[in-house]
Amino acid sequence: MSELPPQLAELVEEFSEVGPRDRLQLLLELSRELPELPRRYADAADTMEQVHECQSPLFLAVEVEADGERPVHLFFSAPPEAPTTRGFASIMHVGLDGEPAADVLAVPDDFYTALGLAQAVSPLRLRGMAAMLARIKNRVRTAVAG
Amino acid sequence: MALDNDTDPKLAEYAHPERLVTTEWLAQNLGADGLVVVESDEDVLLYDTGHIPDAVKVDWHTELNDPVTRDYVDGARFAEICGERGISRDTTVVCYGDKNNWWAAYALWVFSLFGHPDVRLLDGGRAKWVAEGRKMTTEQPMPAPVEYPVVERDDATIRAFKDDVLAHLGKPLVDVRSPGEYSGELLHMPDYPQEGAVRGGHIPGAASVPWARAAAEDATFKTRAELEAIYLAEQGLTADDEVVAYCRIGERSSHTWFVLTHLLGFDHVRNYDGSWTEWGNTVRVPIATGTERGST
């Protein structure tokens, strides 16, 4: 397994250190910390990409800086009545925002299994997170190639 | 010591008004002896972001389903789930939840498998309670544990298995999924592609009546007259028909099961909880595609 970006590795470690009940608490806290959309997206939701694989409406935007290591910036929008989806988005945000494009692309597609959420959240729901990562990587790949 | 029924005039029209309460009734009765409010959501974290005061949580995935076998928990585990939430056999249980009460109706149906005598649904669910600005809290209730008897689950009366459905072909079946899932264009619910099946379509002979047709804008159930126009006049069902309802995993069809059984007074409705994720993955069962019901 290739190395995870440091913030993401830290999150995975936090999740793996606690029991299933506390994992849900952790996810709930993360869901509250998902940043608000900046104005340029809040006013233009149609420029964002919908992650259809998630159980609740989730919109995603990816920006890749033009210089240096091409840091990636992530923006998410999900309603408050979908805390699980917000929690997944927040894991992506905390774990990957500001990381170099190459490191984001190197995150293993199944990294989320290490969070140990399958029991509590149901494996089917977790695939929404896999889809989120796949869509982020697609956007980053396109930006880097372009 | 069941609580009094809600005498709301809209509810009084239904076949079994004792199975439903309004948000107003619940607000008046919160804290009453003999009442336990149960929240059951699709989103496993939603309860923790705020819930009706004193409501306890029952999760469909981690609590009502057996962790290993694709089945519900047994009587012993169900007794623990109830007992630790302060639910005894004579408690009035009121279920509510997100997504138009899908999971609340599912929880109510599972309580019914165990024959819990007094279990009701909150008309309009969580969305209506929140929209009305009623009280919510993040405070965790600490119910005193009580004894709940170990009751054997009755899988014969309101639950159908795949073989029951095969034997039922030719009698009324209600497919409550979206039109795209029914025809076979979609292998999943719109926006839920991860829960697919290898084949698309519907069980031959099934009528397409999406669950949402029974719901009003505010997530309450439509009136009895409106429901009769759909299920009796339009679909030609009658209250003594044997009906099987299904969807993808049995939650949306619990909603329709509730409508047919408790609101319209059908006596022989079963929910096929294996639903499309079983049928659409099963070798050599008959499948119809397109918008026609198909022959059996």
Short mmCIF file of C-alpha atoms in Angstrom, two decimals:
data_model
loop_
_atom_site.label_atom_id
_atom_site.label_comp_id
_atom_site.label_asym_id
_atom_site.label_seq_id
_atom_site.Cartn_x
_atom_site.Cartn_y
_atom_site.Cartn_z
CA MET A 1 0.00 0.00 0.00
CA SER A 2 1.45 3.33 -0.97
CA GLU A 3 1.77 5.96 1.69
CA LEU A 4 -1.24 8.09 2.53
CA PRO A 5 -0.95 11.87 2.75
CA PRO A 6 -0.14 12.70 6.39
CA GLN A 7 -3.54 14.15 7.39
CA LEU A 8 -5.37 11.23 5.85
CA ALA A 9 -3.03 8.75 7.52
CA GLU A 10 -3.72 10.46 10.84
CA LEU A 11 -7.47 10.19 10.33
CA VAL A 12 -7.23 6.52 9.43
CA GLU A 13 -5.21 5.97 12.58
CA GLU A 14 -7.74 7.82 14.73
CA PHE A 15 -10.56 5.71 13.34
CA SER A 16 -8.70 2.46 13.79
CA GLU A 17 -7.81 3.21 17.41
CA VAL A 18 -11.41 3.44 18.65
CA GLY A 19 -14.37 1.07 18.78
CA PRO A 20 -17.30 1.11 16.33
CA ARG A 21 -19.48 3.44 18.44
CA ASP A 22 -16.74 6.04 18.76
CA ARG A 23 -16.01 5.78 15.06
CA LEU A 24 -19.51 7.04 14.40
CA GLN A 25 -18.95 9.89 16.87
CA LEU A 26 -15.77 10.76 15.02
CA LEU A 27 -17.62 10.76 11.71
CA LEU A 28 -20.31 12.97 13.24
CA GLU A 29 -17.72 15.48 14.45
CA LEU A 30 -16.13 15.51 11.01
CA SER A 31 -19.54 16.09 9.40
CA ARG A 32 -19.87 19.28 11.48
CA GLU A 33 -16.45 20.49 10.37
CA LEU A 34 -17.12 20.35 6.64
CA PRO A 35 -16.39 23.92 5.49
CA GLU A 36 -19.08 26.04 3.91
CA LEU A 37 -18.82 26.52 0.17
CA PRO A 38 -16.98 29.63 -0.93
CA ARG A 39 -19.16 32.19 -2.65
CA ARG A 40 -18.00 31.34 -6.15
CA TYR A 41 -19.54 27.88 -5.79
CA ALA A 42 -22.42 28.73 -3.50
CA ASP A 43 -23.74 30.95 -6.26
CA ALA A 44 -23.02 28.46 -9.03
CA ALA A 45 -23.97 24.99 -7.84
CA ASP A 46 -24.42 23.85 -11.45
CA THR A 47 -20.68 24.11 -12.04
CA MET A 48 -20.13 21.35 -9.48
CA GLU A 49 -20.21 17.62 -10.15
CA GLN A 50 -22.83 15.46 -8.47
CA VAL A 51 -21.56 12.27 -6.86
CA HIS A 52 -24.49 10.04 -7.79
CA GLU A 53 -23.11 7.09 -5.87
CA CYS A 54 -23.80 8.78 -2.55
CA GLN A 55 -27.04 8.10 -0.75
CA SER A 56 -27.80 11.81 -0.45
CA PRO A 57 -27.13 14.72 -2.79
CA LEU A 58 -23.45 15.52 -2.75
CA PHE A 59 -21.76 18.02 -5.01
CA LEU A 60 -18.06 18.23 -5.53
CA ALA A 61 -15.61 20.69 -7.10
CA VAL A 62 -11.88 20.18 -7.55
CA GLU A 63 -9.28 22.88 -8.21
CA VAL A 64 -5.64 22.15 -8.96
CA GLU A 65 -3.10 24.95 -8.61
CA ALA A 66 -1.05 25.65 -11.74
CA ASP A 67 2.36 25.85 -10.11
CA GLY A 68 4.82 23.86 -8.05
CA GLU A 69 3.54 20.50 -6.82
CA ARG A 70 0.08 21.32 -8.17
CA PRO A 71 -1.75 21.35 -4.80
CA VAL A 72 -5.35 20.13 -4.95
CA HIS A 73 -8.29 21.96 -3.37
CA LEU A 74 -11.61 20.32 -2.70
CA PHE A 75 -15.07 21.82 -2.23
CA PHE A 76 -18.16 19.91 -1.14
CA SER A 77 -21.81 20.60 -0.70
CA ALA A 78 -24.18 18.23 1.13
CA PRO A 79 -27.32 19.01 3.12
CA PRO A 80 -27.36 18.97 6.94
CA GLU A 81 -29.88 16.10 6.95
CA ALA A 82 -27.20 13.90 5.36
CA PRO A 83 -24.55 13.83 8.11
CA THR A 84 -23.00 10.54 6.97
CA THR A 85 -22.39 11.88 3.49
CA ARG A 86 -21.04 15.12 4.98
CA GLY A 87 -18.75 13.06 7.20
CA PHE A 88 -17.34 11.20 4.19
CA ALA A 89 -16.79 14.48 2.37
CA SER A 90 -15.09 15.90 5.43
CA ILE A 91 -12.67 12.95 5.56
CA MET A 92 -11.70 13.78 1.96
CA HIS A 93 -11.36 17.44 2.80
CA VAL A 94 -9.27 17.02 5.95
CA GLY A 95 -7.22 14.25 4.37
CA LEU A 96 -6.54 15.59 0.89
CA ASP A 97 -7.11 19.32 0.64
CA GLY A 98 -3.85 21.12 -0.14
CA GLU A 99 -1.97 17.93 -0.99
CA PRO A 100 0.11 17.66 -4.18
CA ALA A 101 -1.74 16.20 -7.16
CA ALA A 102 0.61 13.21 -7.37
CA ASP A 103 -0.08 12.28 -3.72
CA VAL A 104 -3.84 12.51 -4.20
CA LEU A 105 -3.60 10.25 -7.24
CA ALA A 106 -1.52 7.78 -5.21
CA VAL A 107 -4.19 7.24 -2.52
CA PRO A 108 -5.28 3.60 -2.77
CA ASP A 109 -8.86 3.30 -4.04
CA ASP A 110 -9.80 1.10 -1.10
CA PHE A 111 -8.19 3.22 1.63
CA TYR A 112 -11.61 3.66 3.28
CA THR A 113 -11.75 0.02 4.35
CA ALA A 114 -9.07 0.91 6.92
CA LEU A 115 -11.51 3.32 8.60
CA GLY A 116 -13.41 0.33 9.95
CA LEU A 117 -16.82 1.84 9.22
CA ALA A 118 -18.27 -1.08 7.25
CA GLN A 119 -20.00 -2.56 10.29
CA ALA A 120 -21.66 0.63 11.39
CA VAL A 121 -22.44 2.31 8.11
CA SER A 122 -23.09 -0.73 5.88
CA PRO A 123 -20.64 -1.59 3.12
CA LEU A 124 -23.05 -0.45 0.44
CA ARG A 125 -23.09 3.10 1.77
CA LEU A 126 -19.32 3.15 2.04
CA ARG A 127 -19.00 2.76 -1.70
CA GLY A 128 -20.17 6.35 -1.93
CA MET A 129 -16.81 7.27 -0.46
CA ALA A 130 -14.97 5.16 -3.03
CA ALA A 131 -16.91 6.95 -5.75
CA MET A 132 -16.03 10.33 -4.27
CA LEU A 133 -12.32 9.49 -4.38
CA ALA A 134 -12.58 8.14 -7.94
CA ARG A 135 -14.26 11.33 -9.12
CA ILE A 136 -11.68 13.51 -7.34
CA LYS A 137 -8.87 11.57 -9.01
CA ASN A 138 -10.50 11.90 -12.43
CA ARG A 139 -10.68 15.66 -12.04
CA VAL A 140 -7.10 15.87 -10.82
CA ARG A 141 -5.87 13.69 -13.69
CA THR A 142 -7.65 15.89 -16.23
CA ALA A 143 -6.29 19.07 -14.66
CA VAL A 144 -2.73 17.76 -14.57
CA ALA A 145 -2.89 16.48 -18.17
CA GLY A 146 -4.42 19.73 -19.39
CA MET B 1 -51.65 0.71 29.28
CA ALA B 2 -51.65 1.77 25.65
CA LEU B 3 -52.10 5.47 25.08
CA ASP B 4 -55.33 6.85 23.69
CA ASN B 5 -55.61 7.00 19.94
CA ASP B 6 -55.18 10.19 17.99
CA THR B 7 -58.69 11.37 17.11
CA ASP B 8 -57.54 13.63 14.28
CA PRO B 9 -60.30 13.66 11.61
CA LYS B 10 -57.95 12.87 8.70
CA LEU B 11 -56.66 9.79 10.51
CA ALA B 12 -60.18 8.72 11.48
CA GLU B 13 -60.91 8.07 7.80
CA TYR B 14 -58.29 5.31 7.59
CA ALA B 15 -59.08 1.65 8.19
CA HIS B 16 -56.82 1.49 11.25
CA PRO B 17 -56.42 5.02 12.61
CA GLU B 18 -54.84 3.58 15.75
CA ARG B 19 -51.68 2.90 13.72
CA LEU B 20 -50.93 6.55 13.01
CA VAL B 21 -50.41 9.71 15.07
CA THR B 22 -50.06 13.34 14.06
CA THR B 23 -47.15 15.54 15.09
CA GLU B 24 -49.62 17.47 17.25
CA TRP B 25 -50.68 14.32 19.12
CA LEU B 26 -47.05 13.36 19.68
CA ALA B 27 -46.14 16.83 20.94
CA GLN B 28 -49.04 16.60 23.44
CA ASN B 29 -48.11 13.11 24.58
CA LEU B 30 -44.30 13.37 24.82
CA GLY B 31 -43.17 12.14 28.19
CA ALA B 32 -46.35 10.16 28.86
CA ASP B 33 -46.05 6.92 30.77
CA GLY B 34 -46.18 3.93 28.47
CA LEU B 35 -44.92 5.79 25.39
CA VAL B 36 -41.55 5.24 23.70
CA VAL B 37 -40.68 7.17 20.54
CA VAL B 38 -38.33 5.38 18.15
CA GLU B 39 -36.32 7.14 15.43
CA SER B 40 -35.24 4.97 12.52
CA ASP B 41 -33.33 6.62 9.69
CA GLU B 42 -31.50 5.77 6.55
CA ASP B 43 -28.62 8.02 7.63
CA VAL B 44 -26.97 6.31 10.58
CA LEU B 45 -25.78 9.63 12.06
CA LEU B 46 -28.92 11.70 11.65
CA TYR B 47 -30.39 10.87 15.07
CA ASP B 48 -27.23 12.13 16.73
CA THR B 49 -27.52 15.54 15.08
CA GLY B 50 -30.80 16.07 16.93
CA HIS B 51 -33.97 14.08 17.60
CA ILE B 52 -37.37 14.34 19.23
CA PRO B 53 -36.89 14.66 23.01
CA ASP B 54 -36.61 11.24 24.70
CA ALA B 55 -36.71 9.41 21.37
CA VAL B 56 -34.49 6.33 21.19
CA LYS B 57 -32.73 5.18 18.05
CA VAL B 58 -33.16 1.85 16.30
CA ASP B 59 -30.89 1.38 13.30
CA TRP B 60 -32.15 -0.86 10.49
CA HIS B 61 -28.71 -2.03 9.48
CA THR B 62 -26.84 -2.51 12.74
CA GLU B 63 -29.79 -3.45 14.95
CA LEU B 64 -32.76 -4.94 13.11
CA ASN B 65 -30.70 -7.01 10.67
CA ASP B 66 -28.74 -10.02 11.76
CA PRO B 67 -25.03 -9.21 11.39
CA VAL B 68 -24.23 -12.43 9.53
CA THR B 69 -27.23 -14.00 7.82
CA ARG B 70 -29.38 -11.88 5.53
CA ASP B 71 -32.33 -11.93 7.90
CA TYR B 72 -33.81 -10.07 10.84
CA VAL B 73 -32.68 -10.56 14.40
CA ASP B 74 -34.31 -13.37 16.37
CA GLY B 75 -36.71 -13.08 19.27
CA ALA B 76 -33.99 -13.08 21.92
CA ARG B 77 -32.08 -10.22 20.32
CA PHE B 78 -35.28 -8.30 19.61
CA ALA B 79 -36.18 -8.60 23.30
CA GLU B 80 -32.80 -7.07 24.21
CA ILE B 81 -33.19 -4.25 21.68
CA CYS B 82 -36.59 -3.36 23.14
CA GLY B 83 -35.76 -3.94 26.79
CA GLU B 84 -32.68 -1.74 26.81
CA ARG B 85 -34.74 1.07 25.25
CA GLY B 86 -37.42 0.88 27.92
CA ILE B 87 -39.93 -0.81 25.61
CA SER B 88 -42.06 -3.50 27.22
CA ARG B 89 -44.70 -5.58 25.51
CA ASP B 90 -47.48 -3.15 26.50
CA THR B 91 -45.60 0.02 25.52
CA THR B 92 -47.06 2.29 22.86
CA VAL B 93 -44.25 2.65 20.31
CA VAL B 94 -44.31 5.55 17.86
CA CYS B 95 -41.84 5.29 14.97
CA TYR B 96 -40.61 8.18 12.87
CA GLY B 97 -37.66 8.82 10.58
CA ASP B 98 -36.09 10.48 7.55
CA LYS B 99 -36.85 9.90 3.86
CA ASN B 100 -40.65 9.89 4.18
CA ASN B 101 -40.58 7.39 7.02
CA TRP B 102 -39.19 4.55 4.86
CA TRP B 103 -37.10 3.15 7.68
CA ALA B 104 -39.67 4.03 10.30
CA ALA B 105 -42.23 2.00 8.35
CA TYR B 106 -39.63 -0.76 8.02
CA ALA B 107 -39.02 -0.70 11.78
CA LEU B 108 -42.78 -0.77 12.39
CA TRP B 109 -43.05 -3.76 10.06
CA VAL B 110 -40.25 -5.57 11.92
CA PHE B 111 -41.97 -4.82 15.26
CA SER B 112 -45.07 -6.32 13.65
CA LEU B 113 -43.15 -9.50 12.73
CA PHE B 114 -42.73 -9.92 16.47
CA GLY B 115 -46.38 -9.07 17.04
CA HIS B 116 -45.74 -5.99 19.14
CA PRO B 117 -49.33 -4.99 19.95
CA ASP B 118 -49.24 -1.20 19.81
CA VAL B 119 -46.83 0.28 17.28
CA ARG B 120 -47.71 3.45 15.39
CA LEU B 121 -46.17 5.70 12.76
CA LEU B 122 -45.76 9.48 13.03
CA ASP B 123 -47.58 10.90 10.00
CA GLY B 124 -45.08 13.08 8.12
CA GLY B 125 -42.09 11.69 9.98
CA ARG B 126 -39.02 13.63 10.95
CA ALA B 127 -39.34 16.12 8.09
CA LYS B 128 -42.74 17.37 9.23
CA TRP B 129 -41.74 17.59 12.88
CA VAL B 130 -38.67 19.66 11.90
CA ALA B 131 -40.62 21.79 9.39
CA GLU B 132 -43.08 22.73 12.12
CA GLY B 133 -40.22 23.96 14.28
CA ARG B 134 -40.99 21.47 17.03
CA LYS B 135 -38.53 20.68 19.77
CA MET B 136 -35.41 18.70 18.95
CA THR B 137 -32.52 17.79 21.22
CA THR B 138 -29.13 16.11 21.11
CA GLU B 139 -29.55 14.94 24.69
CA GLN B 140 -29.30 11.16 24.90
CA PRO B 141 -32.21 9.59 26.76
CA MET B 142 -31.29 7.11 29.50
CA PRO B 143 -34.27 4.78 29.62
CA ALA B 144 -34.45 2.37 32.54
CA PRO B 145 -34.12 -1.15 31.11
CA VAL B 146 -37.28 -3.25 31.24
CA GLU B 147 -38.16 -6.85 30.50
CA TYR B 148 -39.37 -7.67 27.01
CA PRO B 149 -40.51 -11.26 26.42
CA VAL B 150 -38.75 -13.45 23.88
CA VAL B 151 -41.34 -13.77 21.14
CA GLU B 152 -40.84 -15.94 18.10
CA ARG B 153 -40.88 -13.98 14.86
CA ASP B 154 -43.87 -14.73 12.64
CA ASP B 155 -42.53 -14.85 9.07
CA ALA B 156 -45.71 -16.33 7.58
CA THR B 157 -48.29 -13.57 7.84
CA ILE B 158 -46.78 -10.29 6.63
CA ARG B 159 -43.46 -11.43 5.18
CA ALA B 160 -42.90 -13.16 1.84
CA PHE B 161 -39.81 -15.11 0.81
CA LYS B 162 -38.71 -15.76 -2.76
CA ASP B 163 -40.43 -19.15 -2.90
CA ASP B 164 -43.64 -17.58 -1.59
CA VAL B 165 -43.46 -15.06 -4.41
CA LEU B 166 -42.90 -17.81 -6.99
CA ALA B 167 -46.02 -19.55 -5.66
CA HIS B 168 -47.87 -16.22 -5.68
CA LEU B 169 -47.25 -15.45 -9.39
CA GLY B 170 -50.56 -14.63 -11.05
CA LYS B 171 -51.90 -12.89 -7.93
CA PRO B 172 -51.47 -9.16 -7.26
CA LEU B 173 -47.91 -7.91 -6.90
CA VAL B 174 -47.04 -4.26 -6.33
CA ASP B 175 -43.64 -3.01 -7.44
CA VAL B 176 -43.06 0.26 -5.57
CA ARG B 177 -39.74 1.22 -7.17
CA SER B 178 -39.21 4.05 -9.62
CA PRO B 179 -40.48 3.56 -13.22
CA GLY B 180 -36.90 3.20 -14.51
CA GLU B 181 -36.15 0.38 -12.10
CA TYR B 182 -39.46 -1.31 -13.00
CA SER B 183 -38.82 -1.27 -16.73
CA GLY B 184 -35.26 -2.45 -16.30
CA GLU B 185 -33.54 0.65 -17.64
CA LEU B 186 -32.07 1.24 -14.20
CA LEU B 187 -30.51 -1.48 -12.08
CA HIS B 188 -30.84 0.64 -8.97
CA MET B 189 -32.73 3.47 -7.39
CA PRO B 190 -31.90 6.81 -9.00
CA ASP B 191 -28.84 8.10 -7.12
CA TYR B 192 -28.21 4.74 -5.42
CA PRO B 193 -26.25 2.86 -8.11
CA GLN B 194 -24.25 0.85 -5.63
CA GLU B 195 -27.13 -1.40 -4.66
CA GLY B 196 -27.76 -2.97 -7.99
CA ALA B 197 -28.69 -6.37 -9.29
CA VAL B 198 -27.30 -8.27 -12.26
CA ARG B 199 -30.65 -8.21 -14.08
CA GLY B 200 -33.13 -5.38 -14.47
CA GLY B 201 -36.89 -5.43 -14.79
CA HIS B 202 -39.73 -6.58 -12.56
CA ILE B 203 -41.48 -9.70 -11.33
CA PRO B 204 -43.92 -10.77 -14.07
CA GLY B 205 -47.43 -9.53 -13.41
CA ALA B 206 -46.37 -6.84 -10.95
CA ALA B 207 -48.10 -3.47 -11.17
CA SER B 208 -45.89 -0.40 -11.03
CA VAL B 209 -47.09 1.86 -8.22
CA PRO B 210 -44.13 3.87 -6.93
CA TRP B 211 -44.31 4.28 -3.15
CA ALA B 212 -44.21 8.08 -3.42
CA ARG B 213 -47.66 8.14 -4.96
CA ALA B 214 -49.03 7.45 -1.47
CA ALA B 215 -47.22 10.44 0.03
CA ALA B 216 -48.28 14.07 0.09
CA GLU B 217 -45.86 16.99 -0.38
CA ASP B 218 -45.28 17.34 3.37
CA ALA B 219 -44.36 13.62 3.73
CA THR B 220 -47.70 12.73 5.35
CA PHE B 221 -49.85 10.05 3.80
CA LYS B 222 -52.47 11.08 1.29
CA THR B 223 -56.08 10.95 2.46
CA ARG B 224 -57.99 7.71 2.37
CA ALA B 225 -60.03 8.90 -0.62
CA GLU B 226 -56.85 9.76 -2.55
CA LEU B 227 -55.31 6.39 -1.70
CA GLU B 228 -58.44 4.52 -2.73
CA ALA B 229 -58.36 6.34 -6.07
CA ILE B 230 -54.87 4.93 -6.69
CA TYR B 231 -54.95 1.40 -5.27
CA LEU B 232 -58.64 0.50 -5.67
CA ALA B 233 -60.02 2.48 -8.60
CA GLU B 234 -56.89 2.71 -10.75
CA GLN B 235 -55.12 -0.55 -9.83
CA GLY B 236 -58.27 -2.59 -9.30
CA LEU B 237 -57.14 -4.06 -5.97
CA THR B 238 -59.68 -5.01 -3.32
CA ALA B 239 -59.22 -5.26 0.43
CA ASP B 240 -59.49 -9.05 0.49
CA ASP B 241 -56.87 -9.57 -2.25
CA GLU B 242 -53.66 -11.33 -1.35
CA VAL B 243 -50.97 -8.81 -2.25
CA VAL B 244 -47.18 -8.92 -2.18
CA ALA B 245 -45.26 -5.63 -2.24
CA TYR B 246 -41.57 -5.34 -3.04
CA CYS B 247 -38.89 -2.81 -3.87
CA ARG B 248 -35.11 -3.19 -3.75
CA ILE B 249 -34.38 -4.25 -0.17
CA GLY B 250 -37.82 -3.98 1.41
CA GLU B 251 -37.81 -0.52 2.96
CA ARG B 252 -39.86 1.42 0.41
CA SER B 253 -42.26 -1.51 0.18
CA SER B 254 -42.73 -1.36 3.97
CA HIS B 255 -44.18 2.09 3.32
CA THR B 256 -46.65 0.65 0.78
CA TRP B 257 -47.32 -2.37 3.03
CA PHE B 258 -48.34 0.11 5.73
CA VAL B 259 -50.61 1.98 3.33
CA LEU B 260 -52.42 -1.13 2.11
CA THR B 261 -52.65 -2.83 5.51
CA HIS B 262 -53.32 -0.05 7.96
CA LEU B 263 -54.68 2.83 5.91
CA LEU B 264 -56.81 0.86 3.44
CA GLY B 265 -57.52 -2.19 5.60
CA PHE B 266 -56.20 -4.98 3.36
CA ASP B 267 -55.95 -8.18 5.40
CA HIS B 268 -53.44 -10.18 3.40
CA VAL B 269 -50.49 -8.02 2.39
CA ARG B 270 -46.98 -9.36 2.62
CA ASN B 271 -43.71 -7.48 2.17
CA TYR B 272 -41.08 -9.31 0.12
CA ASP B 273 -37.95 -8.01 1.85
CA GLY B 274 -35.57 -9.94 -0.40
CA SER B 275 -37.00 -7.72 -3.13
CA TRP B 276 -35.09 -6.87 -6.27
CA THR B 277 -31.62 -7.38 -4.80
CA GLU B 278 -32.62 -11.03 -4.39
CA TRP B 279 -34.90 -11.54 -7.40
CA GLY B 280 -32.68 -9.69 -9.87
CA ASN B 281 -29.68 -11.78 -8.80
CA THR B 282 -31.40 -15.16 -8.70
CA VAL B 283 -30.72 -17.74 -11.38
CA ARG B 284 -33.68 -18.70 -13.59
CA VAL B 285 -36.50 -16.77 -11.94
CA PRO B 286 -38.87 -15.17 -14.47
CA ILE B 287 -38.39 -11.47 -15.17
CA ALA B 288 -40.41 -9.05 -17.27
CA THR B 289 -38.87 -5.94 -18.80
CA GLY B 290 -40.39 -2.77 -20.21
CA THR B 291 -43.46 -0.92 -19.02
CA GLU B 292 -45.89 -3.83 -19.49
CA ARG B 293 -46.63 -6.07 -16.54
CA GLY B 294 -45.70 -9.20 -18.45
CA SER B 295 -47.41 -12.57 -18.35
CA THR B 296 -47.00 -15.20 -15.70
#
